[in-house]
Coordinates of C-alpha atoms in Angstrom, one line a residue:
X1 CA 75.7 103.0 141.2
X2 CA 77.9 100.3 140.0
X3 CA 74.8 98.2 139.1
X4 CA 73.6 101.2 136.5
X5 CA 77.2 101.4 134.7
X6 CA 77.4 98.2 134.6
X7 CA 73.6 97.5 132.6
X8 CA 74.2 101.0 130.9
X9 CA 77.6 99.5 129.1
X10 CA 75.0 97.0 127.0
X11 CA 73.2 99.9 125.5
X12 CA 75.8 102.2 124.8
X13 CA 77.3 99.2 122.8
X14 CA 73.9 98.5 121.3
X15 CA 73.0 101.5 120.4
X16 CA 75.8 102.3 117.7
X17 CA 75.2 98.6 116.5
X18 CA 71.5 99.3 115.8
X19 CA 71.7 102.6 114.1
X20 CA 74.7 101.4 112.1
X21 CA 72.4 98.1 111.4
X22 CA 70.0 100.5 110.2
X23 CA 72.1 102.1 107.8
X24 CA 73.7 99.0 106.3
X25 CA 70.1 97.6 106.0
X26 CA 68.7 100.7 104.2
X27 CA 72.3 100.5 101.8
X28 CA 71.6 96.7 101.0
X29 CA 68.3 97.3 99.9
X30 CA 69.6 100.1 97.5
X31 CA 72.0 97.9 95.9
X32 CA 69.9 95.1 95.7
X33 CA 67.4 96.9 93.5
X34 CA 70.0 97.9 91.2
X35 CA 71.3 94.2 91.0
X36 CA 67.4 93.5 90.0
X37 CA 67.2 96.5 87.4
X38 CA 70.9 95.7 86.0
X39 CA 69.9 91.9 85.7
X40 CA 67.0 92.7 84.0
X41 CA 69.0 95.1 81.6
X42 CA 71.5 92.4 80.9
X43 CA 68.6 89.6 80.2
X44 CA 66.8 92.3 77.5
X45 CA 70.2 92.6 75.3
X46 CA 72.1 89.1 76.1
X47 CA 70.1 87.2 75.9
X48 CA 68.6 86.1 79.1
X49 CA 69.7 84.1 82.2
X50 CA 71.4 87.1 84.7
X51 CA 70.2 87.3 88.0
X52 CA 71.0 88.8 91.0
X53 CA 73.2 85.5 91.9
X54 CA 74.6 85.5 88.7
X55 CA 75.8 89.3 88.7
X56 CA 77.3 88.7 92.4
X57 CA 79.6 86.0 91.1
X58 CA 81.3 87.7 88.4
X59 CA 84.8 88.0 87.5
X60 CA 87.4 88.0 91.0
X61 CA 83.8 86.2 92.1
X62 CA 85.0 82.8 90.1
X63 CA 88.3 82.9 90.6
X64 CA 88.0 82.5 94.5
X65 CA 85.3 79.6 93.7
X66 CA 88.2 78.0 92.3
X67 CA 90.2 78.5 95.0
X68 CA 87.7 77.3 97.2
X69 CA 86.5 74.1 95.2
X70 CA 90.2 73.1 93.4
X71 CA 92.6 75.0 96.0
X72 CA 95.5 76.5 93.6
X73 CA 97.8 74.6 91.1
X74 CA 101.0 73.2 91.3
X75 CA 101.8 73.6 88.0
X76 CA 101.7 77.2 86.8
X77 CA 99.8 77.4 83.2
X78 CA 101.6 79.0 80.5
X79 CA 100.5 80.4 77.9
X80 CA 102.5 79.9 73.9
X81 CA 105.2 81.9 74.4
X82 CA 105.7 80.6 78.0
X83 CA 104.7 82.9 80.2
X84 CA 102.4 82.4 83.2
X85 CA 99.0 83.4 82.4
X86 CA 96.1 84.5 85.2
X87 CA 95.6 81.6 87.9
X88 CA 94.5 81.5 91.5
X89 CA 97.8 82.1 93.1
X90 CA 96.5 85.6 92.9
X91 CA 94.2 85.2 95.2
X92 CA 94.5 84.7 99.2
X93 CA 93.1 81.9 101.1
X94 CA 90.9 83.3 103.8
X95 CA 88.0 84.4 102.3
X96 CA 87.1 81.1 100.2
X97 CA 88.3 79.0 103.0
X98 CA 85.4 80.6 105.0
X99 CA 83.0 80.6 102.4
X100 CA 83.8 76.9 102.0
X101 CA 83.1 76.1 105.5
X102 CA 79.8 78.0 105.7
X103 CA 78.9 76.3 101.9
X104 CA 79.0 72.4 103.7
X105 CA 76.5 74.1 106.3
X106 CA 73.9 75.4 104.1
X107 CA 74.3 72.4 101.6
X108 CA 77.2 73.2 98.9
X109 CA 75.8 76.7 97.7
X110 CA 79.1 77.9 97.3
X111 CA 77.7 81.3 96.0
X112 CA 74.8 81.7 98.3
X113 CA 77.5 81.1 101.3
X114 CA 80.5 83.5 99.9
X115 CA 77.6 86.4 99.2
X116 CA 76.5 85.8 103.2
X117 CA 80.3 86.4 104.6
X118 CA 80.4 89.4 102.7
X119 CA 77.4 90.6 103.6
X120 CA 78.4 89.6 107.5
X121 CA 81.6 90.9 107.3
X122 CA 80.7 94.0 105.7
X123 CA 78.1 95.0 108.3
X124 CA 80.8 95.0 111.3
X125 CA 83.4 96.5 108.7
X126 CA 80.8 99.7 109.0
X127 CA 80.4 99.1 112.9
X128 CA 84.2 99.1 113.3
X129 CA 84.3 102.0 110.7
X130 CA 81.7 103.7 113.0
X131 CA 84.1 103.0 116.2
X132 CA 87.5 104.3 114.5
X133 CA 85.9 107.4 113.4
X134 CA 84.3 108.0 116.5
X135 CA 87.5 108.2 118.6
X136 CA 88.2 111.8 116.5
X137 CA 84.3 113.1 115.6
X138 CA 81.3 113.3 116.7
X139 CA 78.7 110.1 116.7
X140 CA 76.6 111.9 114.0
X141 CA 79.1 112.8 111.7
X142 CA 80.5 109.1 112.1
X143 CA 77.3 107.7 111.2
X144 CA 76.9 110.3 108.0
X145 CA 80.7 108.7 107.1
X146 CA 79.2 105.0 107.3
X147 CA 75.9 105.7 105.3
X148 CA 78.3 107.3 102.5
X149 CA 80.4 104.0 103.0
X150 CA 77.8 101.8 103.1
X151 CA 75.9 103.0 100.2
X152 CA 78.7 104.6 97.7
X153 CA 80.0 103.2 94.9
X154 CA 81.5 100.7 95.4
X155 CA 78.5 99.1 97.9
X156 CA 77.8 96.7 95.5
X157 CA 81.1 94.7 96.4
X158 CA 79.2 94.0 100.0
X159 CA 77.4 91.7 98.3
X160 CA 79.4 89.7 96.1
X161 CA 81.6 87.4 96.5
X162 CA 84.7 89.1 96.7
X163 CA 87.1 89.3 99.9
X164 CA 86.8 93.3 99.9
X165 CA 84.5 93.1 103.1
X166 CA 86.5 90.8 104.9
X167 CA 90.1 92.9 104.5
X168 CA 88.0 95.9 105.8
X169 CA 87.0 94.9 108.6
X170 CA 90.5 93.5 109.4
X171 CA 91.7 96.6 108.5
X172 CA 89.2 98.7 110.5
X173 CA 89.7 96.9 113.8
X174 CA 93.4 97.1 113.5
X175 CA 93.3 100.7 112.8
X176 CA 91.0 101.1 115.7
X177 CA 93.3 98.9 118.2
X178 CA 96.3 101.2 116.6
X179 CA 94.1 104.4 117.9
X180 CA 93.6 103.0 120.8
X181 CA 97.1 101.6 121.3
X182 CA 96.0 98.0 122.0
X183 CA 99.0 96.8 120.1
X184 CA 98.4 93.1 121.5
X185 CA 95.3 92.9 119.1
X186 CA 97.3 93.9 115.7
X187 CA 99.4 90.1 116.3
X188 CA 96.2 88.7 115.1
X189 CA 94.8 91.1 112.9
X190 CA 97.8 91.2 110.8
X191 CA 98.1 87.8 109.7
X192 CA 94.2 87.6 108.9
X193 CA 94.5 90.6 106.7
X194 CA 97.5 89.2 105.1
X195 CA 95.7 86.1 104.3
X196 CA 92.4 88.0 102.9
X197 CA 93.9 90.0 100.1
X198 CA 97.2 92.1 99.0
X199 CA 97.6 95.2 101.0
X200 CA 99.5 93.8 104.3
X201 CA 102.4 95.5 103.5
X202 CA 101.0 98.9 103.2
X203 CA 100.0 98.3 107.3
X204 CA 103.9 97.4 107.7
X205 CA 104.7 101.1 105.6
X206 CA 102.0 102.8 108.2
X207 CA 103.8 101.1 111.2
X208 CA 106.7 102.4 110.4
X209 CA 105.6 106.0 109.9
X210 CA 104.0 105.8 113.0
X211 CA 106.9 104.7 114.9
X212 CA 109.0 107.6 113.4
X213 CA 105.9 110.1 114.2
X214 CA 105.6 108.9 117.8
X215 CA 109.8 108.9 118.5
X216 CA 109.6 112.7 117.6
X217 CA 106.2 113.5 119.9
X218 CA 107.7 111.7 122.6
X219 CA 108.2 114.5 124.7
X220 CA 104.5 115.1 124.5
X221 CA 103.2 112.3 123.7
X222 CA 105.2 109.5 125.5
X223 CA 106.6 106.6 124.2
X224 CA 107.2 103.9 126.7
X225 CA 109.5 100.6 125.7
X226 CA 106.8 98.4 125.4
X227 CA 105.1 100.2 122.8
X228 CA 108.7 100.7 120.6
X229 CA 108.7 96.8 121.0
X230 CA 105.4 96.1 119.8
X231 CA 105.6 98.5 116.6
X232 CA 109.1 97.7 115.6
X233 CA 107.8 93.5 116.2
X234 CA 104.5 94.5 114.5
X235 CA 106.2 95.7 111.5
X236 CA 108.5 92.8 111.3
X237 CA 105.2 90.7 111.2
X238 CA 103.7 92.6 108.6
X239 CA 106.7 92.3 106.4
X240 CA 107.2 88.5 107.0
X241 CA 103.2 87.7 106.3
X242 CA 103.3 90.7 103.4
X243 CA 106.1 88.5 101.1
X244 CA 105.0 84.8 103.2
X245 CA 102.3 84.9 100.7
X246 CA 104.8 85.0 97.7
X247 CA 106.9 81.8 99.4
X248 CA 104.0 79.6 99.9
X249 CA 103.5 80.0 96.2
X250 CA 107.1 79.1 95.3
X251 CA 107.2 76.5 97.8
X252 CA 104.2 74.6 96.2
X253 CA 104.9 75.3 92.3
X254 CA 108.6 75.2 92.3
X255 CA 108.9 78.7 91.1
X256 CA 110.4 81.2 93.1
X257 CA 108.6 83.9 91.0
X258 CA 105.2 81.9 90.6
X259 CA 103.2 84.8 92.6
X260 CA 105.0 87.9 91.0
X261 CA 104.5 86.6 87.6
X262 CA 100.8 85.6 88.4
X263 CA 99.9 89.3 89.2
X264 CA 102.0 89.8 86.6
X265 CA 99.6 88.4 84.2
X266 CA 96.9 90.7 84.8
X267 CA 98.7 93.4 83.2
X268 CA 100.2 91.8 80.2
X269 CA 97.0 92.2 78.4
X270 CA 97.4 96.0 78.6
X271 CA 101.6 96.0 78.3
X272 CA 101.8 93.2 76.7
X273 CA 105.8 93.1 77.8
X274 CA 107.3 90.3 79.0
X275 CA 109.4 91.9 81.6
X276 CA 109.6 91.6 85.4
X277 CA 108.5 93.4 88.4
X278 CA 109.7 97.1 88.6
X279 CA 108.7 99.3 91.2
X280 CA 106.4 102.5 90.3
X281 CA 106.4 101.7 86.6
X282 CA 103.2 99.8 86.5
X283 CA 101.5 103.3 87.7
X284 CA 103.9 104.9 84.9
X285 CA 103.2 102.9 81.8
X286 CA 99.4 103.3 82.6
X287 CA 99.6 107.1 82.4
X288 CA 100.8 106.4 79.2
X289 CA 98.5 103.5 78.1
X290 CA 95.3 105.5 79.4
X291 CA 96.3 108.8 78.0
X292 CA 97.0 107.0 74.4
X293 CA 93.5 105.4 74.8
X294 CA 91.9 108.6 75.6
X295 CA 93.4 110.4 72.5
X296 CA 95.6 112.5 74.4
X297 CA 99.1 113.1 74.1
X298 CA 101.0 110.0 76.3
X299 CA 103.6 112.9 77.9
X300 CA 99.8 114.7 79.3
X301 CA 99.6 111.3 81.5
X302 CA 103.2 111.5 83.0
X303 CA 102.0 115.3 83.9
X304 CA 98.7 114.2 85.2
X305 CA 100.4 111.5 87.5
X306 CA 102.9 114.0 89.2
X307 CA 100.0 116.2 89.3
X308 CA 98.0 113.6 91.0
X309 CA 100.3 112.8 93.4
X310 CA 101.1 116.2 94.6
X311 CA 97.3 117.0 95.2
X312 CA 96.6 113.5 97.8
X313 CA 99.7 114.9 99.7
X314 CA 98.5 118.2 99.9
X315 CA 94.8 116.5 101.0
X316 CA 96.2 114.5 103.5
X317 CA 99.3 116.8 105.2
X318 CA 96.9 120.4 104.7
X319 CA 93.2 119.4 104.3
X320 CA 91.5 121.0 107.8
X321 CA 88.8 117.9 107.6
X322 CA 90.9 114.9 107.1
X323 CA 93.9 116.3 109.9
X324 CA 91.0 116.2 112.0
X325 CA 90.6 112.1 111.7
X326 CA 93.9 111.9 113.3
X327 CA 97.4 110.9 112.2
X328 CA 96.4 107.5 111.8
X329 CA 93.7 107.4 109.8
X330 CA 96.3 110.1 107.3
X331 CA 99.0 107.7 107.8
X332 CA 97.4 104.8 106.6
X333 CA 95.9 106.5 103.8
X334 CA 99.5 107.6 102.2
X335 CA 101.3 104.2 103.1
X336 CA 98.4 102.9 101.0
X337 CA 98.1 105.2 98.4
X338 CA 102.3 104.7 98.6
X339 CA 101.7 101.0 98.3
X340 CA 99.5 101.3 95.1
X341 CA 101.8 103.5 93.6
X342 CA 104.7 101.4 93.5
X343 CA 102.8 97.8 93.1
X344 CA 99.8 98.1 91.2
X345 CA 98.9 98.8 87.4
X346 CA 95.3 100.8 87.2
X347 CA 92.8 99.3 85.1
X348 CA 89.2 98.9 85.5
X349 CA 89.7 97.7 89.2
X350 CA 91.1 100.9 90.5
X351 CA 88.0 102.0 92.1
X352 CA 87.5 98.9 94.0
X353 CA 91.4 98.8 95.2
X354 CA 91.0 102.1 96.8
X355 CA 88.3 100.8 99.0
X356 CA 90.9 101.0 102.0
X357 CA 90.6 104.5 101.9
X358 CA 87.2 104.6 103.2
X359 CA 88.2 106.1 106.5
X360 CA 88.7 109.2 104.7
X361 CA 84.8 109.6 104.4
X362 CA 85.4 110.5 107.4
X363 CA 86.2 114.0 106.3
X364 CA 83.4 114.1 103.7
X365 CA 81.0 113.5 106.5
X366 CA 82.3 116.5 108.6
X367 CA 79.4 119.3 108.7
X368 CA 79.5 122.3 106.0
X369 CA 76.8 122.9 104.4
X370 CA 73.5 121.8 105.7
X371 CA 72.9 119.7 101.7
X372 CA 76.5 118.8 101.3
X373 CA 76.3 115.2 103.5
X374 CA 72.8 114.3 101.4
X375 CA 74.8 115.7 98.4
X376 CA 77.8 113.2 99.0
X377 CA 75.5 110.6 100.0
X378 CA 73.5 110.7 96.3
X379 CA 76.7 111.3 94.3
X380 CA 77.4 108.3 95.8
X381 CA 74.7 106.0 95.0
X382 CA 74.2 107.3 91.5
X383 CA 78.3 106.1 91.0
X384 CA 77.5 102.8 92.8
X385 CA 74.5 102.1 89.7
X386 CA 77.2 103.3 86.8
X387 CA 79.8 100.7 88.7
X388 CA 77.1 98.1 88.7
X389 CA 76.1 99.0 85.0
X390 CA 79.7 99.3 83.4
X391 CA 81.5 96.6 85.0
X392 CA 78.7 93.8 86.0
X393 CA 75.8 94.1 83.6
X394 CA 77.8 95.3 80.5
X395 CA 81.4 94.0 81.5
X396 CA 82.9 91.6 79.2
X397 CA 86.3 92.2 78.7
X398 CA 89.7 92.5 80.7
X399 CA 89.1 96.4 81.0
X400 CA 85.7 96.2 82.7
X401 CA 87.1 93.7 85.7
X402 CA 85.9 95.5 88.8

């Protein structure tokens, strides 16, 4: 008896690993089409020399090159009126340090090397997407919520050679070892999200919710000592390595602002102010800015914002589906959504920043009606070939950076 659960624990692992294989396959080939038909498109009227490569590499694409081939300056560069203009300090070190390492094994190919970690990555971020949402729905609906991952519209960023994969499946596996209260796990998982891209601080917000949540369901749910100790010492990590990020930079350049002013620099081409950091008003001025560009009236935007807000609370605290992925998986989702609001401008890259909500297809992959899932799933694809279209084949300017 012990013999068959012990060779039966191999397939049930291989199983979920094959069909989600299958899936990710299946996506990749989607998306590598388009790159070939959007390549094409972009050789007819620019006169020629895109390729599939070419497209991958684009904008955040270059700038971790740099990082990975110059490392990041000590100098900050100004621009004429002295103020720090866009440099690699925006950037974390993980991702290109990987891509590095893999590039002297395959001969230098820098690009061929950062496409293949985020193609590897991005294949166990959908396995460890698959896992998470398991532990709340059933194995079919958790495959449905991976093929409309896998293949939605923002697929394309699996293979490029951005560090979107990699931060998911950090994320993923932590928020799976938070499920599944194997606190131990988050002391490394922390750190290697914190040194992929922006967003570690967010985790530090959800910790704390869930501390808060668990203290007042201790009397059904129990709450031992050990566990207070590990959330309250895993949110002190997450705060150290959130802001340790921001030191480094200071340490090396001499500027305690050097990082804040490099992200900074991103959105003086919309603003063009010259002021610091403020939280929430990045979110506010673009209500504005967006609105204005639209034709609309600029006090529309301010009403569209609180508007905006007030509807992902209600999804998240009301919606039937997404209470039913569990109060993790809802936690995260508004300490990041809380996160973006009070850090981050929106531009162009919005879609691709809220990426780390992709638990939440989760919910969308719940049944209803027999066509909604292959609905979802071609809504999906057809916005992954207008991504790939607007901000790849006919992106050239700062409000097309995906």
């Amino acid at each position: 008896m012990t013999g068959d659960l012990v060779a039966a624990a191999p397939r049930r692992l291989l199983r979920p690993a094959l069909s989600v294989g299958a899936i990710y396959l299946a996506a990749r080939a989607i998306t590598t089409v388009f790159f070939l038909v959007g390549a094409e498109i972009a050789n007819r009227t620019g006169g020629g020399g895109a390729t599939i490569g070419s497209l991958s590499m684009r904008w955040d694409g270059q700038w971790y090159w740099v990082v990975a081939t110059a490392g990041y300056p000590t100098e900050l560069p100004l621009d004429a009126s002295g103020e720090v203009t866009q440099n690699a300090w925006a950037f974390m070190p993980l991702y290109p340090a990987l891509a590095r390492g893999l590039s002297f094994v395959i001969g230098g190919q820098y690009p061929i090397a950062a496409i293949l970690v985020s193609l590897v990555a991005g294949y166990f971020a959908c396995l460890a997407l698959f896992h998470l949402l398991r532990e709340r729905i059933d194995r079919t609906a958790a495959l449905w919520a991976v093929a409309l991952f896998a293949a939605g519209p923002l697929a394309a960023l699996f293979q490029m050679g951005y560090a979107e994969s990699l931060f998911l499946l950090w994320l993923f596996l932590a928020l799976l070892a938070l499920v599944r209260r194997r606190f131990g796990w988050l002391y490394l998982l922390i750190p290697l999200m914190g040194f992929t891209r922006p967003g570690v601080l967010a985790f530090a917000l959800l910790l704390g919710l869930y501390g808060i949540v668990r203290w007042f369901r201790r009397r059904t749910d129990p709450l031992p000592a050990v566990q207070i100790v590990h959330i309250v010492a895993l949110g002190l990590l997450a705060v150290v390595v959130g802001f340790s990020w921001q030191l480094i930079a200071g340490l090396v350049t001499g500027d305690s602002s050097a990082y804040m002013q490099t992200e900074l620099s991103w959105r003086r081409g919309w603003t063009g102010g010259d002021g610091g950091f403020v939280p929430f008003e990045g979110f506010v001025q673009a209500s504005a800015i967006w609105f204005r560009v639209w034709g609309l009236s600029e006090p529309l935007g301010y009403v569209a914002l609180g508007v905006l807000v007030v509807a992902v609370a209600a999804l998240l605290l009301l919606e039937p589906h997404v209470r039913r992925l569990g109060i993790e998986i809802r936690l995260w989702s508004a300490s990041y959504v809380i996160y973006l609001l009070l850090v981050f401008f929106p531009q162009s890259s919005t879609f691709r920043l809220l990426l780390p909500l992709a638990p939440l297809y989760g919910a969308l992959a719940l049944p209803r009606h027999p066509a909604w899932r292959w609905s979802v799933l071609v809504v999906g694809i057809a916005l992954q070939w207008w991504w790939i279209s607007e901000m790849l084949v006919l992106g050239t300017t700062f409000t097309q950076i995906p």
